[in-house]
PDB file of C-alpha atoms in Angstrom:
ATOM      1  CA  UNK R   1      -6.559  -4.487  20.441  1.00 56.00           C
ATOM      2  CA  UNK R   2      -6.530  -7.563  22.518  1.00 63.00           C
ATOM      3  CA  UNK R   3      -4.066  -9.383  20.421  1.00 61.00           C
ATOM      4  CA  UNK R   4      -1.206  -7.045  20.223  1.00 65.00           C
ATOM      5  CA  UNK R   5       0.723  -9.522  17.886  1.00 61.00           C
ATOM      6  CA  UNK R   6      -1.796  -8.897  15.130  1.00 68.00           C
ATOM      7  CA  UNK R   7      -1.442  -4.993  15.315  1.00 73.00           C
ATOM      8  CA  UNK R   8      -0.047  -3.219  12.281  1.00 76.00           C
ATOM      9  CA  UNK R   9       1.892  -0.319  13.728  1.00 78.00           C
ATOM     10  CA  UNK R  10       3.717   0.892  10.538  1.00 83.00           C
ATOM     11  CA  UNK R  11       2.130   4.059   8.960  1.00 89.00           C
ATOM     12  CA  UNK R  12       3.238   3.044   5.523  1.00 90.00           C
ATOM     13  CA  UNK R  13       1.730  -0.365   5.941  1.00 90.00           C
ATOM     14  CA  UNK R  14      -1.617   1.123   7.058  1.00 89.00           C
ATOM     15  CA  UNK R  15      -1.580   3.507   4.182  1.00 90.00           C
ATOM     16  CA  UNK R  16      -0.663   0.662   1.671  1.00 90.00           C
ATOM     17  CA  UNK R  17      -3.765  -1.074   2.896  1.00 91.00           C
ATOM     18  CA  UNK R  18      -5.985   2.028   2.445  1.00 93.00           C
ATOM     19  CA  UNK R  19      -4.620   2.593  -1.107  1.00 91.00           C
ATOM     20  CA  UNK R  20      -5.172  -0.912  -2.218  1.00 89.00           C
ATOM     21  CA  UNK R  21      -8.851  -0.825  -0.954  1.00 92.00           C
ATOM     22  CA  UNK R  22     -11.351  -0.169  -3.545  1.00 90.00           C
ATOM     23  CA  UNK R  23     -14.287   0.215  -1.081  1.00 93.00           C
ATOM     24  CA  UNK R  24     -14.539   1.818   2.273  1.00 96.00           C
ATOM     25  CA  UNK R  25     -17.130   0.958   4.777  1.00 96.00           C
ATOM     26  CA  UNK R  26     -18.682   4.046   6.485  1.00 98.00           C
ATOM     27  CA  UNK R  27     -20.206   3.479   9.963  1.00 97.00           C
ATOM     28  CA  UNK R  28     -22.511   6.007  11.183  1.00 97.00           C
ATOM     29  CA  UNK R  29     -24.921   6.196  14.153  1.00 94.00           C
ATOM     30  CA  UNK R  30     -28.720   6.181  13.853  1.00 94.00           C
ATOM     31  CA  UNK R  31     -29.678   6.917  17.310  1.00 91.00           C
ATOM     32  CA  UNK R  32     -28.729   3.558  19.044  1.00 90.00           C
ATOM     33  CA  UNK R  33     -28.662   1.751  15.886  1.00 94.00           C
ATOM     34  CA  UNK R  34     -25.287   1.427  13.850  1.00 95.00           C
ATOM     35  CA  UNK R  35     -25.580   2.134  10.082  1.00 97.00           C
ATOM     36  CA  UNK R  36     -22.948   0.897   7.719  1.00 97.00           C
ATOM     37  CA  UNK R  37     -22.721   1.647   3.875  1.00 97.00           C
ATOM     38  CA  UNK R  38     -19.997   0.834   1.378  1.00 97.00           C
ATOM     39  CA  UNK R  39     -18.567   3.888  -0.583  1.00 96.00           C
ATOM     40  CA  UNK R  40     -16.045   4.679  -3.212  1.00 95.00           C
ATOM     41  CA  UNK R  41     -13.444   7.179  -1.630  1.00 97.00           C
ATOM     42  CA  UNK R  42     -10.444   9.138  -2.127  1.00 96.00           C
ATOM     43  CA  UNK R  43      -7.311   9.454   0.166  1.00 95.00           C
ATOM     44  CA  UNK R  44      -4.736  12.107   0.405  1.00 93.00           C
ATOM     45  CA  UNK R  45      -2.730  13.777   2.973  1.00 90.00           C
ATOM     46  CA  UNK R  46      -4.334  11.763   5.764  1.00 90.00           C
ATOM     47  CA  UNK R  47      -7.901  12.836   4.813  1.00 95.00           C
ATOM     48  CA  UNK R  48     -10.790  10.631   3.317  1.00 97.00           C
ATOM     49  CA  UNK R  49     -13.158  12.168   0.797  1.00 98.00           C
ATOM     50  CA  UNK R  50     -16.608  10.708  -0.196  1.00 97.00           C
ATOM     51  CA  UNK R  51     -19.504  11.953  -2.420  1.00 96.00           C
ATOM     52  CA  UNK R  52     -23.205  10.859  -2.685  1.00 95.00           C
ATOM     53  CA  UNK R  53     -26.579  11.867  -3.562  1.00 94.00           C
ATOM     54  CA  UNK R  54     -27.642  15.155  -1.791  1.00 93.00           C
ATOM     55  CA  UNK R  55     -30.390  13.517   0.114  1.00 93.00           C
ATOM     56  CA  UNK R  56     -30.880  10.207   1.872  1.00 94.00           C
ATOM     57  CA  UNK R  57     -30.403   8.413   5.218  1.00 96.00           C
ATOM     58  CA  UNK R  58     -26.504   8.783   5.002  1.00 96.00           C
ATOM     59  CA  UNK R  59     -26.712  12.443   4.411  1.00 96.00           C
ATOM     60  CA  UNK R  60     -29.406  13.006   7.270  1.00 96.00           C
ATOM     61  CA  UNK R  61     -27.187  10.886   9.734  1.00 97.00           C
ATOM     62  CA  UNK R  62     -23.933  12.773   8.866  1.00 96.00           C
ATOM     63  CA  UNK R  63     -25.735  16.039   9.437  1.00 94.00           C
ATOM     64  CA  UNK R  64     -27.223  14.939  12.795  1.00 95.00           C
ATOM     65  CA  UNK R  65     -23.860  13.279  14.072  1.00 95.00           C
ATOM     66  CA  UNK R  66     -20.557  13.787  12.191  1.00 96.00           C
ATOM     67  CA  UNK R  67     -18.696  11.164  14.152  1.00 96.00           C
ATOM     68  CA  UNK R  68     -17.764   8.178  12.024  1.00 97.00           C
ATOM     69  CA  UNK R  69     -15.948   5.124  11.559  1.00 97.00           C
ATOM     70  CA  UNK R  70     -14.356   3.833   8.372  1.00 97.00           C
ATOM     71  CA  UNK R  71     -13.216   0.391   7.618  1.00 96.00           C
ATOM     72  CA  UNK R  72     -10.752  -0.937   4.853  1.00 94.00           C
ATOM     73  CA  UNK R  73      -9.606  -4.285   4.227  1.00 85.00           C
ATOM     74  CA  UNK R  74      -7.535  -6.575   1.996  1.00 72.00           C
ATOM     75  CA  UNK R  75      -8.567 -10.257   1.564  1.00 69.00           C
ATOM     76  CA  UNK R  76      -5.736 -12.568   1.722  1.00 64.00           C
ATOM     77  CA  UNK R  77      -7.214 -16.045   1.553  1.00 63.00           C
ATOM     78  CA  UNK R  78      -9.151 -18.604   3.504  1.00 70.00           C
ATOM     79  CA  UNK R  79      -7.629 -20.675   6.332  1.00 68.00           C
ATOM     80  CA  UNK R  80      -8.774 -24.234   6.211  1.00 66.00           C
ATOM     81  CA  UNK R  81      -8.367 -26.580   9.275  1.00 66.00           C
ATOM     82  CA  UNK R  82      -9.325 -30.006  10.324  1.00 76.00           C
ATOM     83  CA  UNK R  83     -11.573 -28.497  13.021  1.00 75.00           C
ATOM     84  CA  UNK R  84     -14.486 -26.406  11.904  1.00 71.00           C
ATOM     85  CA  UNK R  85     -14.090 -23.796  14.697  1.00 68.00           C
ATOM     86  CA  UNK R  86     -10.622 -23.097  13.525  1.00 66.00           C
ATOM     87  CA  UNK R  87     -11.631 -22.139   9.869  1.00 63.00           C
ATOM     88  CA  UNK R  88     -10.925 -18.431   9.265  1.00 67.00           C
ATOM     89  CA  UNK R  89      -9.909 -15.825   6.998  1.00 64.00           C
ATOM     90  CA  UNK R  90      -6.550 -14.047   6.344  1.00 69.00           C
ATOM     91  CA  UNK R  91      -6.964 -10.393   5.916  1.00 67.00           C
ATOM     92  CA  UNK R  92      -5.323  -7.078   6.744  1.00 82.00           C
ATOM     93  CA  UNK R  93      -7.665  -4.197   7.747  1.00 85.00           C
ATOM     94  CA  UNK R  94      -7.656  -0.561   8.903  1.00 93.00           C
ATOM     95  CA  UNK R  95     -10.122   0.943  11.116  1.00 93.00           C
ATOM     96  CA  UNK R  96     -10.412   4.844  11.252  1.00 96.00           C
ATOM     97  CA  UNK R  97     -12.563   6.933  13.719  1.00 96.00           C
ATOM     98  CA  UNK R  98     -13.051  10.507  12.840  1.00 96.00           C
ATOM     99  CA  UNK R  99     -15.165  13.462  12.099  1.00 96.00           C
ATOM    100  CA  UNK R 100     -16.991  14.292   8.853  1.00 97.00           C
ATOM    101  CA  UNK R 101     -17.051  17.792   7.510  1.00 97.00           C
ATOM    102  CA  UNK R 102     -19.395  18.615   4.632  1.00 97.00           C
ATOM    103  CA  UNK R 103     -17.822  20.597   1.669  1.00 97.00           C
ATOM    104  CA  UNK R 104     -20.076  23.249   0.161  1.00 95.00           C
ATOM    105  CA  UNK R 105     -17.668  25.279  -1.962  1.00 95.00           C
ATOM    106  CA  UNK R 106     -17.605  24.521  -5.775  1.00 95.00           C
ATOM    107  CA  UNK R 107     -13.717  24.582  -5.886  1.00 95.00           C
ATOM    108  CA  UNK R 108     -13.425  22.351  -2.739  1.00 96.00           C
ATOM    109  CA  UNK R 109     -15.868  19.776  -4.274  1.00 96.00           C
ATOM    110  CA  UNK R 110     -14.164  19.727  -7.314  1.00 96.00           C
ATOM    111  CA  UNK R 111     -10.676  19.019  -5.562  1.00 96.00           C
ATOM    112  CA  UNK R 112     -12.493  16.257  -3.656  1.00 97.00           C
ATOM    113  CA  UNK R 113     -13.966  14.761  -6.784  1.00 96.00           C
ATOM    114  CA  UNK R 114     -10.389  14.636  -8.172  1.00 96.00           C
ATOM    115  CA  UNK R 115      -8.981  13.073  -5.218  1.00 96.00           C
ATOM    116  CA  UNK R 116     -11.567  10.427  -5.363  1.00 96.00           C
ATOM    117  CA  UNK R 117     -11.087   9.782  -9.130  1.00 95.00           C
ATOM    118  CA  UNK R 118      -7.172   9.419  -8.631  1.00 93.00           C
ATOM    119  CA  UNK R 119      -7.956   6.479  -6.403  1.00 90.00           C
ATOM    120  CA  UNK R 120      -9.452   4.492  -9.338  1.00 93.00           C
ATOM    121  CA  UNK R 121      -7.984   6.131 -12.528  1.00 91.00           C
ATOM    122  CA  UNK R 122      -4.852   7.944 -13.842  1.00 89.00           C
ATOM    123  CA  UNK R 123      -7.148   9.948 -16.218  1.00 90.00           C
ATOM    124  CA  UNK R 124      -7.850  13.716 -15.677  1.00 87.00           C
ATOM    125  CA  UNK R 125     -11.620  14.591 -15.534  1.00 90.00           C
ATOM    126  CA  UNK R 126     -13.752  17.708 -15.607  1.00 93.00           C
ATOM    127  CA  UNK R 127     -17.073  17.873 -13.727  1.00 93.00           C
ATOM    128  CA  UNK R 128     -20.026  19.858 -14.821  1.00 93.00           C
ATOM    129  CA  UNK R 129     -20.758  22.600 -12.404  1.00 93.00           C
ATOM    130  CA  UNK R 130     -24.335  21.654 -12.030  1.00 93.00           C
ATOM    131  CA  UNK R 131     -23.511  18.040 -11.057  1.00 93.00           C
ATOM    132  CA  UNK R 132     -20.923  19.278  -8.661  1.00 93.00           C
ATOM    133  CA  UNK R 133     -23.418  21.789  -7.137  1.00 93.00           C
ATOM    134  CA  UNK R 134     -25.900  19.079  -6.577  1.00 94.00           C
ATOM    135  CA  UNK R 135     -23.567  16.467  -5.097  1.00 96.00           C
ATOM    136  CA  UNK R 136     -23.227  15.922  -1.261  1.00 97.00           C
ATOM    137  CA  UNK R 137     -19.435  15.834  -0.559  1.00 97.00           C
ATOM    138  CA  UNK R 138     -17.701  15.338   2.762  1.00 98.00           C
ATOM    139  CA  UNK R 139     -14.346  14.816   4.078  1.00 98.00           C
ATOM    140  CA  UNK R 140     -13.289  12.819   7.226  1.00 98.00           C
ATOM    141  CA  UNK R 141     -10.351  13.945   9.358  1.00 95.00           C
ATOM    142  CA  UNK R 142      -9.017  10.755  11.023  1.00 94.00           C
ATOM    143  CA  UNK R 143      -8.875  10.993  14.792  1.00 94.00           C
ATOM    144  CA  UNK R 144      -7.502   7.494  15.502  1.00 93.00           C
ATOM    145  CA  UNK R 145      -6.168   4.866  12.900  1.00 92.00           C
ATOM    146  CA  UNK R 146      -5.501   1.266  13.706  1.00 88.00           C
ATOM    147  CA  UNK R 147      -4.441  -1.588  11.656  1.00 85.00           C
ATOM    148  CA  UNK R 148      -4.781  -5.399  12.006  1.00 81.00           C
ATOM    149  CA  UNK R 149      -3.678  -8.506  10.162  1.00 80.00           C
ATOM    150  CA  UNK R 150      -4.435 -12.225  10.479  1.00 78.00           C
ATOM    151  CA  UNK R 151      -2.842 -15.361   9.514  1.00 64.00           C
ATOM    152  CA  UNK R 152      -2.529 -19.084  10.490  1.00 54.00           C
ATOM    153  CA  UNK R 153      -1.235 -18.062  13.972  1.00 55.00           C
ATOM    154  CA  UNK R 154      -4.578 -16.916  14.941  1.00 52.00           C
ATOM    155  CA  UNK R 155      -5.645 -20.545  14.998  1.00 47.00           C
ATOM    156  CA  UNK R 156      -5.799 -21.925  18.668  1.00 50.00           C
ATOM    157  CA  UNK R 157      -5.761 -25.697  18.992  1.00 46.00           C
TER     158      UNK R 157
END
């Protein structure tokens, strides 16, 4: 990171950003073309859990190349300025690079579903075996995590 003064080093702060995010953006490689898709997610014990339809571009790309990038952010407000080029946005963000592993077992998929639902609800759910069996589920193990925050000090006059 070029601006070390914007770096978030605290693991607790990074986890707080992840836990306050409702959407994760998943970055994949499609040959030499990047592909990003917003997803619901679950987070527990340093691992990120996702589900999707069993077929499609995202599934094909993950199977071909399990290296991924995740992005989480919190919007904190618009920065207004007299100079147009100094307008900006205050935010806190986390970038994760990692490796995706497909989950195939019924029990591990149900566990992933429960972790995902804990991110959005306190309620306990049951999942029909047929639905679980037909859903593509994967977990991302983080290899590198970095955090960044911006504020009015990012403006250079």
